[in-house]
XYZ file of C-alpha atoms in Angstrom:
643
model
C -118.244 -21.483 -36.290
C -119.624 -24.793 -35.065
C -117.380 -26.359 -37.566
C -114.416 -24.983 -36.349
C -114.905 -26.179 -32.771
C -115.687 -29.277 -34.056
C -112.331 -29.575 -35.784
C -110.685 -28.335 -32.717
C -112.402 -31.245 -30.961
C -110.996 -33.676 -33.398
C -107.599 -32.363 -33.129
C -107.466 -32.536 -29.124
C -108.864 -35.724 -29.505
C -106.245 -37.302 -31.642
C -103.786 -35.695 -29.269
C -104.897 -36.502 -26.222
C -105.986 -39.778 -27.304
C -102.250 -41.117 -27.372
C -101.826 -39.972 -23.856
C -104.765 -41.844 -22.578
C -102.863 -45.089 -23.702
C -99.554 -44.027 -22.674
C -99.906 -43.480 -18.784
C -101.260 -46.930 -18.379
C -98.495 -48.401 -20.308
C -95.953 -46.596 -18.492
C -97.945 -47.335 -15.177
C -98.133 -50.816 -16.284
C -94.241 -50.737 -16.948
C -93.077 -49.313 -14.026
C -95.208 -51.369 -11.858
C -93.512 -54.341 -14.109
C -90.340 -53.034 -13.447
C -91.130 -52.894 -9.730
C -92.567 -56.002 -9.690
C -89.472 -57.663 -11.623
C -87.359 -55.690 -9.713
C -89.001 -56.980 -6.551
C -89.094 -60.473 -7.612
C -85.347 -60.213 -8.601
C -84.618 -58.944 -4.974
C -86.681 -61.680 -3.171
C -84.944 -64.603 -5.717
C -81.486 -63.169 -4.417
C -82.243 -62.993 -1.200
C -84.003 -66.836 -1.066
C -80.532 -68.018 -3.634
C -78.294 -66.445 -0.476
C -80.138 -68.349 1.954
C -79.762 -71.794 0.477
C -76.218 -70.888 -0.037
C -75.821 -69.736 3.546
C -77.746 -73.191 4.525
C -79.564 -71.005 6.735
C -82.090 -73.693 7.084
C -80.058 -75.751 9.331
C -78.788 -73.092 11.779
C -79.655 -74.254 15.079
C -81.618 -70.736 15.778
C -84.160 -71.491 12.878
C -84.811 -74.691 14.339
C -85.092 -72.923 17.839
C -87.335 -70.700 16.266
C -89.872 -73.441 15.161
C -89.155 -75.567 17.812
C -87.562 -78.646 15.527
C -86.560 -81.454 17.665
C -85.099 -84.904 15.652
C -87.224 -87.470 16.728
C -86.969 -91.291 16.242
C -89.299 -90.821 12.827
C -87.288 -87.598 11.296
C -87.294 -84.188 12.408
C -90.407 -82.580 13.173
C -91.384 -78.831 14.880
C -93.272 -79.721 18.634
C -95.771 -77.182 17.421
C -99.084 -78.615 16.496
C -100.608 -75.899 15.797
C -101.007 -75.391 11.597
C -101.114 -71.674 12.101
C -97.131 -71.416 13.223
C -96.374 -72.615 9.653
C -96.661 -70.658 6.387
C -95.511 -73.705 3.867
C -97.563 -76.753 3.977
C -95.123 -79.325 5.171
C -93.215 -76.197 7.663
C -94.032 -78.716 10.379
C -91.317 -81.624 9.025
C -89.286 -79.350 6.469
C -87.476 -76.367 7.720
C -86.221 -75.614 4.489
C -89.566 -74.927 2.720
C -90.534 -73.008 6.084
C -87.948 -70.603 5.352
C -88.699 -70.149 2.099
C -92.637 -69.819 2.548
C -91.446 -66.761 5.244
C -89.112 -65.227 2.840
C -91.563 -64.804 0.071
C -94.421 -64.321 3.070
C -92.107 -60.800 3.940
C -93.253 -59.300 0.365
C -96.795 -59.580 0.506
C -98.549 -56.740 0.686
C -100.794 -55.615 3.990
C -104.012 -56.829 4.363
C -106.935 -54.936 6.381
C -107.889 -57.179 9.467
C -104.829 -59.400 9.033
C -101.476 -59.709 10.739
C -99.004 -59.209 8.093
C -96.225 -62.126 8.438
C -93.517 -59.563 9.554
C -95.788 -59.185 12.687
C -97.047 -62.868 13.054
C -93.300 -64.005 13.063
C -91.003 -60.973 14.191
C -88.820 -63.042 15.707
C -87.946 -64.857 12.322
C -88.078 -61.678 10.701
C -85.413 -60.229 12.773
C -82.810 -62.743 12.307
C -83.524 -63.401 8.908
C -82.874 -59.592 8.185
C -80.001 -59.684 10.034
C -78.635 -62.560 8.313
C -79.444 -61.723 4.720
C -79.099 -57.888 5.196
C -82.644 -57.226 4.111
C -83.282 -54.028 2.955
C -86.606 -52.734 5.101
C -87.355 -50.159 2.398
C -87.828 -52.874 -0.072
C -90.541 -54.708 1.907
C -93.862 -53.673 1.804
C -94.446 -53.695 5.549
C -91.037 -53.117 6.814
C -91.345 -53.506 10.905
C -94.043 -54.568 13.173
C -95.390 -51.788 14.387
C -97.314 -53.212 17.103
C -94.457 -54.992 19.035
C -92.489 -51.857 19.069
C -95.706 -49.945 20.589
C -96.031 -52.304 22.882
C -92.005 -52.462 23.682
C -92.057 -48.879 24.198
C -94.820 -48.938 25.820
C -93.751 -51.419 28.867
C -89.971 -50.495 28.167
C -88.800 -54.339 29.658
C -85.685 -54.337 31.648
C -85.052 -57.576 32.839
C -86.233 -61.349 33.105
C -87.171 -63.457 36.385
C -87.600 -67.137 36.324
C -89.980 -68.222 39.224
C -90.668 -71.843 40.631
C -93.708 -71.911 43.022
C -92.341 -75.500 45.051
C -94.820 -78.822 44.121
C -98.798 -78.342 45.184
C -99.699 -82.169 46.001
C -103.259 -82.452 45.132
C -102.951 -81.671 41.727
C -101.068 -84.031 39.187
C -99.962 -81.406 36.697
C -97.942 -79.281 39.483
C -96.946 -82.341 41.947
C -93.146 -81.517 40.288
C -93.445 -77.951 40.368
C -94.311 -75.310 37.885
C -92.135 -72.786 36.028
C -92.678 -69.546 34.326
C -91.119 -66.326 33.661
C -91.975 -62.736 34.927
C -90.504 -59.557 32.548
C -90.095 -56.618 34.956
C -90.735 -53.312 33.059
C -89.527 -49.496 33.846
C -92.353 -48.699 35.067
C -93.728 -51.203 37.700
C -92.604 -53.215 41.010
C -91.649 -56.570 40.460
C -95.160 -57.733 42.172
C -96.272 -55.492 38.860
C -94.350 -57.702 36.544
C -96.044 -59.362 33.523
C -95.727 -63.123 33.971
C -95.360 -65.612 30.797
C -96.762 -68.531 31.625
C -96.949 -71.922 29.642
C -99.779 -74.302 30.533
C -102.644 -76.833 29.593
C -106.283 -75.734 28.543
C -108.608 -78.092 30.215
C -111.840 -78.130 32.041
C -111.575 -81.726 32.948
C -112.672 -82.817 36.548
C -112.500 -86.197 36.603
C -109.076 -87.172 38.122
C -108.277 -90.069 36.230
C -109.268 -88.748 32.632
C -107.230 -85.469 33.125
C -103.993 -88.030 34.221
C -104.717 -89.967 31.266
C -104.931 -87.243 28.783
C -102.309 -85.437 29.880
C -100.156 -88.238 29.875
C -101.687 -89.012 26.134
C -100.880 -85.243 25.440
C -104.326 -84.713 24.855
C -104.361 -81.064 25.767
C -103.448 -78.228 23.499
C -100.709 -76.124 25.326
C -100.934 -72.428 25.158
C -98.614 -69.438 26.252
C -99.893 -66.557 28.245
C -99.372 -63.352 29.704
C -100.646 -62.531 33.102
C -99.934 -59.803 35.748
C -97.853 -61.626 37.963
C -99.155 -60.456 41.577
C -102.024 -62.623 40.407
C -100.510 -65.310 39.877
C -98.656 -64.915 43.044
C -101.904 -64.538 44.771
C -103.423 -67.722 43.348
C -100.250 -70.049 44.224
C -98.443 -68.492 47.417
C -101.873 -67.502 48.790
C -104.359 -70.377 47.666
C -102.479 -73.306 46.625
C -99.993 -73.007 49.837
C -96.725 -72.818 47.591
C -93.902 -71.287 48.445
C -92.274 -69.096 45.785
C -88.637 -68.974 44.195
C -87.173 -66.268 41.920
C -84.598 -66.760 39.551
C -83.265 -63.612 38.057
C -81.781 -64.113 34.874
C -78.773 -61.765 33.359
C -80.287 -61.438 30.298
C -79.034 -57.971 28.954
C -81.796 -55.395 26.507
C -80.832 -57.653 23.129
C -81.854 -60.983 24.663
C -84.943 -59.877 26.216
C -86.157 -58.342 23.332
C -85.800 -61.513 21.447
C -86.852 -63.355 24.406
C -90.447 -61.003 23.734
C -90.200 -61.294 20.174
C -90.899 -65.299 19.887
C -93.277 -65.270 22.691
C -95.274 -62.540 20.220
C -94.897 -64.768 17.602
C -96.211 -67.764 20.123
C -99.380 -65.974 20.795
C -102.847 -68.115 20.354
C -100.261 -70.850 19.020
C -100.771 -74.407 20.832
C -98.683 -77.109 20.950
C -100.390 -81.051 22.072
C -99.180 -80.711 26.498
C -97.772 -83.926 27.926
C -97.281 -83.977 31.994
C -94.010 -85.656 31.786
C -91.824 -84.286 28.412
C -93.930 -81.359 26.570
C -94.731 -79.891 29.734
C -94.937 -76.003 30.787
C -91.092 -76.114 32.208
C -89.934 -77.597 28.653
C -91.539 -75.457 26.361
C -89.972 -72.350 28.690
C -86.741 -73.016 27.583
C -87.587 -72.343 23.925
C -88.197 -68.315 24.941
C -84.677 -68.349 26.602
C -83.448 -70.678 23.695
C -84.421 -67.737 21.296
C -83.239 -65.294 23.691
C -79.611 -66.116 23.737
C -78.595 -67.726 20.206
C -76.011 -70.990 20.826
C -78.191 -71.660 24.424
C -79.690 -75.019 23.371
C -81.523 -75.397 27.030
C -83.973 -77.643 25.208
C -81.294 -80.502 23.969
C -80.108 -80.797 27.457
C -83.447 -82.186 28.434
C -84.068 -85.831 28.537
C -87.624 -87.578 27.609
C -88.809 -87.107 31.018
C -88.359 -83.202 32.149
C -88.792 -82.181 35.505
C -88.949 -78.351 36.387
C -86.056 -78.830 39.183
C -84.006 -80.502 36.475
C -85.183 -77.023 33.957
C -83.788 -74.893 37.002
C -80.322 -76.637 37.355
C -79.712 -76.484 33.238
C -80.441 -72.998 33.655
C -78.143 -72.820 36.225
C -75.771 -74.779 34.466
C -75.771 -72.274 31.811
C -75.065 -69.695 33.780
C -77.979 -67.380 33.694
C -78.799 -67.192 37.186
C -78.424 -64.438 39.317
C -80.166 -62.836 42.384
C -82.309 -65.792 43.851
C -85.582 -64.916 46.044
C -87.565 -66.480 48.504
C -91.560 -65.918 49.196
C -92.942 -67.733 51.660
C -96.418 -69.281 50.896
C -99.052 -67.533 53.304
C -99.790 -70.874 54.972
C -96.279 -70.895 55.632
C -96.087 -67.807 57.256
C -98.724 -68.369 59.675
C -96.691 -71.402 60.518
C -94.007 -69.354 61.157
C -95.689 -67.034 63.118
C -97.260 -69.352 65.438
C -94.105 -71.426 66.109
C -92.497 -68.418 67.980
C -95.734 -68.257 70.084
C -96.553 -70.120 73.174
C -100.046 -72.533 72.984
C -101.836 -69.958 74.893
C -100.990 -66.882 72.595
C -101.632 -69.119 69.863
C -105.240 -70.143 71.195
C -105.802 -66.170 71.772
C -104.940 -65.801 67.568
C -107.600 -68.298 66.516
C -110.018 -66.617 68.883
C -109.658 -63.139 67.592
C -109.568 -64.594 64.115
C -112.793 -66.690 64.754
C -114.221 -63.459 65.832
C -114.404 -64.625 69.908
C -112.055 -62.182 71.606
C -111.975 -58.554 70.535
C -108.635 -57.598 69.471
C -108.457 -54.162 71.620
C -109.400 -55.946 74.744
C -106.758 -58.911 74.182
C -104.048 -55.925 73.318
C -105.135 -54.065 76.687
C -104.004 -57.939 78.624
C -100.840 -57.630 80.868
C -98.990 -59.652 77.943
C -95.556 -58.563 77.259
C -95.311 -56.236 73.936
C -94.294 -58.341 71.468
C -95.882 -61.303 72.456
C -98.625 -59.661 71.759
C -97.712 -57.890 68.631
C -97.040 -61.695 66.890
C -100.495 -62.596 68.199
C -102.372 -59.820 66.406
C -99.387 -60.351 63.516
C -100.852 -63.697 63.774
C -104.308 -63.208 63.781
C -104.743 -60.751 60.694
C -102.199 -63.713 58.492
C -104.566 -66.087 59.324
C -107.501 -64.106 58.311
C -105.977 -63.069 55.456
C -105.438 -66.834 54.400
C -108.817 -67.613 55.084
C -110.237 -64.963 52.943
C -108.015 -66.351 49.957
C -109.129 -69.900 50.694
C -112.532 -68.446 50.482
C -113.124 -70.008 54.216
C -114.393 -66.902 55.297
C -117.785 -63.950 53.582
C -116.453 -61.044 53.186
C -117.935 -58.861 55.620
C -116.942 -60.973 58.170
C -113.132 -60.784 57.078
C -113.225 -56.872 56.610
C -114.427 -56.490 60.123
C -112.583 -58.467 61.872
C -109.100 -57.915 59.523
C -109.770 -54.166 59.957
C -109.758 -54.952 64.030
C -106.784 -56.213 64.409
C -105.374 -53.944 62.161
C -106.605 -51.165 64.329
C -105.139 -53.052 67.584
C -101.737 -53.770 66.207
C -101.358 -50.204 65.170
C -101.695 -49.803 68.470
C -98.560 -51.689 69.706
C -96.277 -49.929 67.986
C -93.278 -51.734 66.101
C -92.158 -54.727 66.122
C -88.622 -56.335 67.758
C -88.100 -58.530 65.022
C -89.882 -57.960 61.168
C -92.928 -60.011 60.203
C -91.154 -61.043 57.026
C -88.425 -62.669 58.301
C -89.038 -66.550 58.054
C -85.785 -67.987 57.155
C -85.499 -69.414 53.490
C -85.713 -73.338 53.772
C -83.346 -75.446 51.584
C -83.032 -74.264 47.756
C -84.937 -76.597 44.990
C -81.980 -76.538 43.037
C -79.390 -77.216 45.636
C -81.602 -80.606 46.740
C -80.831 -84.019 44.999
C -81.318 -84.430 41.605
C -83.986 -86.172 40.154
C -83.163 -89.818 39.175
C -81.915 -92.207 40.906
C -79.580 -95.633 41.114
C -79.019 -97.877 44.003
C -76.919 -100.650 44.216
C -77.164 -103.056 47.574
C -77.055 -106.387 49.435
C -79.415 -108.575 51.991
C -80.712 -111.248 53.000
C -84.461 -112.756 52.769
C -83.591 -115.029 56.295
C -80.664 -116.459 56.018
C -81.016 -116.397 51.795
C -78.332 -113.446 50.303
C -79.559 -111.535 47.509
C -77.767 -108.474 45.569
C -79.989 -105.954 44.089
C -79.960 -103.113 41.505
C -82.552 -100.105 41.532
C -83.384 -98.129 38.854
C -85.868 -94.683 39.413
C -86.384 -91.881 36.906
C -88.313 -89.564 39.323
C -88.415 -87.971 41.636
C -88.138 -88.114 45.894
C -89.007 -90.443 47.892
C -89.926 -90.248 51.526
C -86.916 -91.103 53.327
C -84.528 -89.137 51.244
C -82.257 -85.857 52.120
C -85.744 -83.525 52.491
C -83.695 -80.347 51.674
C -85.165 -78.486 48.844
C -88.261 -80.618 48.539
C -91.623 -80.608 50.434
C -91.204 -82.267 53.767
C -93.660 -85.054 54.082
C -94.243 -85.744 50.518
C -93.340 -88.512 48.300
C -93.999 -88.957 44.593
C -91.857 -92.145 42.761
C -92.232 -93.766 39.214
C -91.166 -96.487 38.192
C -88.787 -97.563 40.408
C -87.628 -100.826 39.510
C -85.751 -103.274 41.045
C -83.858 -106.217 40.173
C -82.581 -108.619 42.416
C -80.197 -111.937 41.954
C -80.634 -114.643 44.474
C -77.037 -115.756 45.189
C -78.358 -119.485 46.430
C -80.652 -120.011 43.923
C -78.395 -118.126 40.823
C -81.780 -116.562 39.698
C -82.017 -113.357 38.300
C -85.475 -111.691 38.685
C -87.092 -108.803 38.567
C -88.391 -107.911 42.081
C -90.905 -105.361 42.065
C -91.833 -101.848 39.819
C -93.424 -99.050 41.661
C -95.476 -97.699 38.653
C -96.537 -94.735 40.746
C -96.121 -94.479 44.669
C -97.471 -91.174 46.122
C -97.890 -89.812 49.699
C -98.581 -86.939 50.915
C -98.290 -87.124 54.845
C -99.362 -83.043 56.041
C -99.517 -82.351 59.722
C -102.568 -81.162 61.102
C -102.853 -78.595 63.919
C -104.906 -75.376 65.142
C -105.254 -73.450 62.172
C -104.670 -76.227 59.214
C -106.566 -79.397 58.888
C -105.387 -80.994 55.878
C -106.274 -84.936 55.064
C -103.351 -87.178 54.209
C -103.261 -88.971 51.637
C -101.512 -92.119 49.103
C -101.484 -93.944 46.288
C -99.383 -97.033 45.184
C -99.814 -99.171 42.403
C -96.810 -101.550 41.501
C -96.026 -105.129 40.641
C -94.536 -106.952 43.510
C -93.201 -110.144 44.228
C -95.982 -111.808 46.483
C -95.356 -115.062 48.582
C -97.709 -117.944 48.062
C -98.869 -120.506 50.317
C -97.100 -123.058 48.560
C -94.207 -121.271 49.358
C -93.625 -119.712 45.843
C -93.329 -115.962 44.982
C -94.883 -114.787 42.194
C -95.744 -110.734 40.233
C -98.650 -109.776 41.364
C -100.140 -106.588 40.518
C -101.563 -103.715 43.217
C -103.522 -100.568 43.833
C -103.227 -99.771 47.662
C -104.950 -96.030 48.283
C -105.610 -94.631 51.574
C -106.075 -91.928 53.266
C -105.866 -90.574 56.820
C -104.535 -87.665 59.038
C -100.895 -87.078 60.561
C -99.876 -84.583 62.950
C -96.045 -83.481 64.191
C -94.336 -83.593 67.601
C -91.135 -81.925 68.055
C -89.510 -84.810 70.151
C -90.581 -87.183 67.810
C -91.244 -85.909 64.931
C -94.447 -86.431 61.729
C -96.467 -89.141 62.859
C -99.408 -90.497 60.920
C -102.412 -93.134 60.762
C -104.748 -94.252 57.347
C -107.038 -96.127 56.195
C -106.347 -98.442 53.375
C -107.791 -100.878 50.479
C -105.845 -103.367 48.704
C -106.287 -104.830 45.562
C -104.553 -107.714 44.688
C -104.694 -108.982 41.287
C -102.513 -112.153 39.685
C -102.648 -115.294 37.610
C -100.884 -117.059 40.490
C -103.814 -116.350 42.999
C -105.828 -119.030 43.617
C -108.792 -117.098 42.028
C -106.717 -114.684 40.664
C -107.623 -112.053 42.450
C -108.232 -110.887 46.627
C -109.773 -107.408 47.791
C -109.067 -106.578 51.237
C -108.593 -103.202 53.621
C -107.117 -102.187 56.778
C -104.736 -99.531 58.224
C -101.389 -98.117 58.405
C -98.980 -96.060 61.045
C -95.599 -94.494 60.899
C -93.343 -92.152 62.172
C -91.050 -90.447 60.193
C -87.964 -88.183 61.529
C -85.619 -86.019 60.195
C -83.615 -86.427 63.329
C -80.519 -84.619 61.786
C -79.414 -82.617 58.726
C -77.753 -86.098 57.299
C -80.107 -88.634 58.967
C -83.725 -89.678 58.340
C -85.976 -91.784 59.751
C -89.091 -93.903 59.085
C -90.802 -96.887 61.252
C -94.219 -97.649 59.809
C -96.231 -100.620 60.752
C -99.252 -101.774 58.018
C -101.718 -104.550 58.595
C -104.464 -105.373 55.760
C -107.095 -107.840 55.611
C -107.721 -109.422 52.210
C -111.895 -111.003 52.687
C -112.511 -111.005 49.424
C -111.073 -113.210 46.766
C -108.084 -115.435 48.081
C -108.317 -114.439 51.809
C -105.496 -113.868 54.023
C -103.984 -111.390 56.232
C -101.047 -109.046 55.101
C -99.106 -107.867 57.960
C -95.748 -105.823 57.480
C -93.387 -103.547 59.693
C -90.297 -101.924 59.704
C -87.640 -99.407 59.902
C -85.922 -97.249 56.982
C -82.927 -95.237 57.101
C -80.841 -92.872 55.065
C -77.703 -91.303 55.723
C -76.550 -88.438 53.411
C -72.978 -88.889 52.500
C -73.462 -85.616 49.621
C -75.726 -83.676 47.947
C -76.083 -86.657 45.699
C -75.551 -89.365 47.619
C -76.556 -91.699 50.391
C -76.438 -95.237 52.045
C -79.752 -96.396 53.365
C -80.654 -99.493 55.523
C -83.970 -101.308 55.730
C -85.474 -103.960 58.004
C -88.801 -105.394 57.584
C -90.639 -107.780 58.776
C -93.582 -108.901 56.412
C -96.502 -111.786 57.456
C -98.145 -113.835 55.446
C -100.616 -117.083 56.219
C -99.399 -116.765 59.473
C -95.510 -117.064 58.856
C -93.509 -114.391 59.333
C -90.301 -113.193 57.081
C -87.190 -111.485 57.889
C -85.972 -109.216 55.497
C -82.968 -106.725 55.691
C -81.098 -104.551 52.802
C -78.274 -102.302 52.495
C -78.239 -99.938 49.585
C -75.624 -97.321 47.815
C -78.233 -94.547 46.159
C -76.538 -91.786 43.693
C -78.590 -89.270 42.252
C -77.999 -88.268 38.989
């Protein structure tokens, strides 16, 4: 018996035996036969994209952000995790190829598969080689359409919160985008913003690096009422929106590179690779054959972003928000000195708000008081100029005693829009002009790449501000037939802001340039100079934005007699936008130099511009400058076009 299970054993064993062998082998050959099939699919697949050249479409190079540059082409990403082939960076060609073969690998646990690190190269690639999404071992990315479905986008907003002076990175402006969903108010909008990581304090090292591009750039996605809060409400910056008419397709592929540009950095310069620039790559990838970024020259200004967008005609509804400080400006203009006096009390917390709404005051008036009152609490709490307690009592006050005025004649919210950013003068600048140094003629040629200077048309930019570089200026001296070069404003910046009940902001410049300086020996030679100050200004309606500073002066030149003279001093002007197409600006500066060569700089004069266009003016210029106690005459006449 025994025997004859043993020989049954045997016999399943030699039967089975076979089998054992075979389903590995035909595992093993299927899996061979997927594998070659598979390898045979991605080979045809790479073979039709060389054919197709798809390497040098324009989008692929949108999509990895490859500019020519004067060494070769290159991708303006820095960051070695937006490339899958070694040299991605400099060869779009192997880039494609690493992301073709990266689309069969097979998912990972804890790892983004490539069809979800780059979905917005996975899209058009499968579009343009037909790729068959069965084939592909992860064949969407699942979490972008979650998270598409799950804020359902509808359309795109491009906002511009105006320059904020006392910071160098936004003294142009900033741009960013808001999406606005199905689901939310616009104040609910996601906001895509593009910007520098830096804890840097130090004012000169941050301008230095960031000129350097010493910062890593990074996109990111914030609610947008809080960004809104932190530049309408604390940085006193108006707002502009932009809508775009982008329709479903090009905001989805507007979303799908900014997914693809998450944690990715790229090295931030202030005045080329800058927030506003690297924008127009998401709207470059949103509507194939756009090409924003080749419009832009080597130094981009957001204005100048705004107009190409403009120019391309994706601009639609445009919005104004006024800043809160603005507001409260608004507000207390319509309100006489004494109504205005009764605000700051109630704010301060010195007059009850019931008993100053019980006052024999006639309705309104007293409604923009309160109205008044609560804005400038409310800006006070953002500033962080006020504890908390103290705001919610006295905020919930005046709430309580403007409720009981009932409405309003005229709505809070209606402060009319100021001049548009994009409708102001353009950014650079040529001038072309005569004069006379005495009785000596000279012609002259200017030359400035950015941006507005203080006596030009004011509409669209900050009113009291200034920020110029390198304005040059050559100048031929008919008598002598010498051609020289006259001066270069490296960087000239003022910021003259009024002071007045509720705002008490400090005024402010900076200049350093290379300037012709008269000797005593009657020569004129380059010197080089930093002249800061600072000081306080305040406005009059009759005649206008006055101010008075403090100022150093460093002088600093092979020419000096010891090469070098320190001196300080003060300055006044008065500038006045006395109509729509005239400006104003007598100033008056007088600086002693103690230090060093010694001597006393005095200089006054008047400057005016008269807009002829949007683009164009004629301004005249008399000054009278002293030096070793001899006084010049100098006059000009100048043709500017903004271009």
């Amino acid at each position: 018996m025994r025997s004859e299970v043993g020989s049954a054993r045997t016999i399943l064993k030699l039967r089975v035996l076979p089998l054992l062998f075979l389903v590995p082998a035909v595992t093993i050959l299927a899996a061979s036969s997927a594998a070659g099939s598979e390898e045979s699919y991605r080979s045809a697949l790479l073979e039709e994209a060389f054919r197709a050249e798809l390497h040098r479409d324009p989008y692929w190079h949108t999509l990895l952000h490859y500019k020519k540059g004067t060494f070769g082409g290159r991708s303006l990403v820095d960051d070695p995790d937006f490339f899958l082939a070694e040299n991605g960076k400099r060869e779009p060609k192997a880039e494609m190829e690493a992301t073709i073969r990266s689309l069969f690998m097979p998912a990972a646990d804890g790892e983004r598969h490539p069809v979800c690190r780059f979905p917005a190269r996975f899209e058009w690639l499968k579009e343009r080689l037909s790729i068959d999404e069965s084939r592909l071992p992860v064949p969407a990315c699942a979490p972008f359409e979650e998270l598409m479905e799950r804020i359902r986008p509808e359309s795109v907003t491009l906002i511009f919160p105006t320059s904020y002076m006392n910071s160098p990175a936004s003294m142009y402006g900033h741009t960013l985008l808001t999406v606005r969903t199905a689901y939310a108010s616009d104040l609910l909008s996601y906001a895509i913003n593009y910007s520098a990581i830096t804890d840097e304090t130090f004012g000169l090292f941050y301008i230095a690096k960031g000129l350097l591009g010493l910062y890593e750039g990074y996109f990111s996605i914030l609610p947008y009422y809080a960004k809104l809060q932190e530049y309408r409400d604390v940085n006193d910056r108006d707002i502009w929106e932009y809508s775009l008419n982008l329709d479903g397709d090009e905001v989805r592929r507007l979303l799908l590179h900014m997914y693809e540009l998450q944690d990715i950095y790229s090295d931030y310069f202030f005045f080329s690779e800058n927030c506003s620039y690297n924008l127009l790559f998401l709207l470059d990838a949103a509507r194939p054959g756009l090409r924003l970024t080749d419009e832009c020259a080597w130094w981009v200004i957001p204005l100048d972003t705004i107009r190409e967008i403009k120019k391309a005609g994706l601009i639609g509804e445009i919005v104004y928000r006024p800043s809160k400080s603005t507001r409260v400006k608004h507000l207390a203009s319509s309100l006489p000195p004494d109504r205005r006096k009764d605000a700051l009390e109630i704010a301060r917390g010195a007059l009850e708000p019931d008993r100053f709404a019980a006052q024999e005051f006639p309705a309104d008036e007293k409604i923009r008081t309160v109205d008044l009152a609560a804005e400038y609490l409310q800006y006070q709490y953002s500033k962080k100029e006020l504890p908390k307690e103290q705001y919610v009592g006295r905020f919930l006050g005046a709430l309580e005693a403007r409720s009981s005025l009932g409405e309003a004649e005229e709505p809070r919210d209606s402060i009319p829009p100021p001049g548009r950013p994009d409708e102001g003068h353009r950014s650079n600048r040529i001038a072309a002009g005569f004069g006379f140094v005495e009785d000596r003629p000279f012609q002259e040629i200017r030359l400035r790449p950015a941006y507005h200077a203080l006596i030009d048309n004011a509409s669209g930019y900050k009113r009291g501000s200034q920020i110029v570089f390198l304005d040059a200026a050559i100048r031929y001296r008919m008598l002598d037939r010498k051609l020289e070069l006259e001066s270069i404003d490296l960087i000239d910046i003022v910021s003259i802001a009024p002071r007045d009940a509720f705002f008490k902001p400090v005024s402010w410049k900076v200049k350093t340039d290379l300037f012709r300086r008269r000797l005593e020996n009657g020569g004129e030679h380059l010197v080089y100079r930093l002249n800061p100050g600072f000081g306080r200004a305040y406005e009059n309606r009759v005649l206008g934005l006055w101010y008075l500073m403090l100022e150093t002066d460093l002088h600093v030149g092979g020419a000096l007699e010891r090469s070098w003279s320190v001196g300080a001093g003060g300055s006044t002007g008065l500038f006045k936008d006395a109509t729509g197409w005239w400006n104003l600006h007598l100033f008056a500066k007088d600086l002693y130099h103690r230090l060093g060569d010694r001597d006393n700089l005095f200089s006054a004069g008047l400057e005016q511009n008269f807009r002829i266009g949007a683009d164009t003016s004629v301004s005249l210029e008399v000054l009278v400058n002293s030096l070793h106690d001899e006084a010049v005459l100098e006059s000009a006449a100048r043709w500017n076009v903004f271009f």
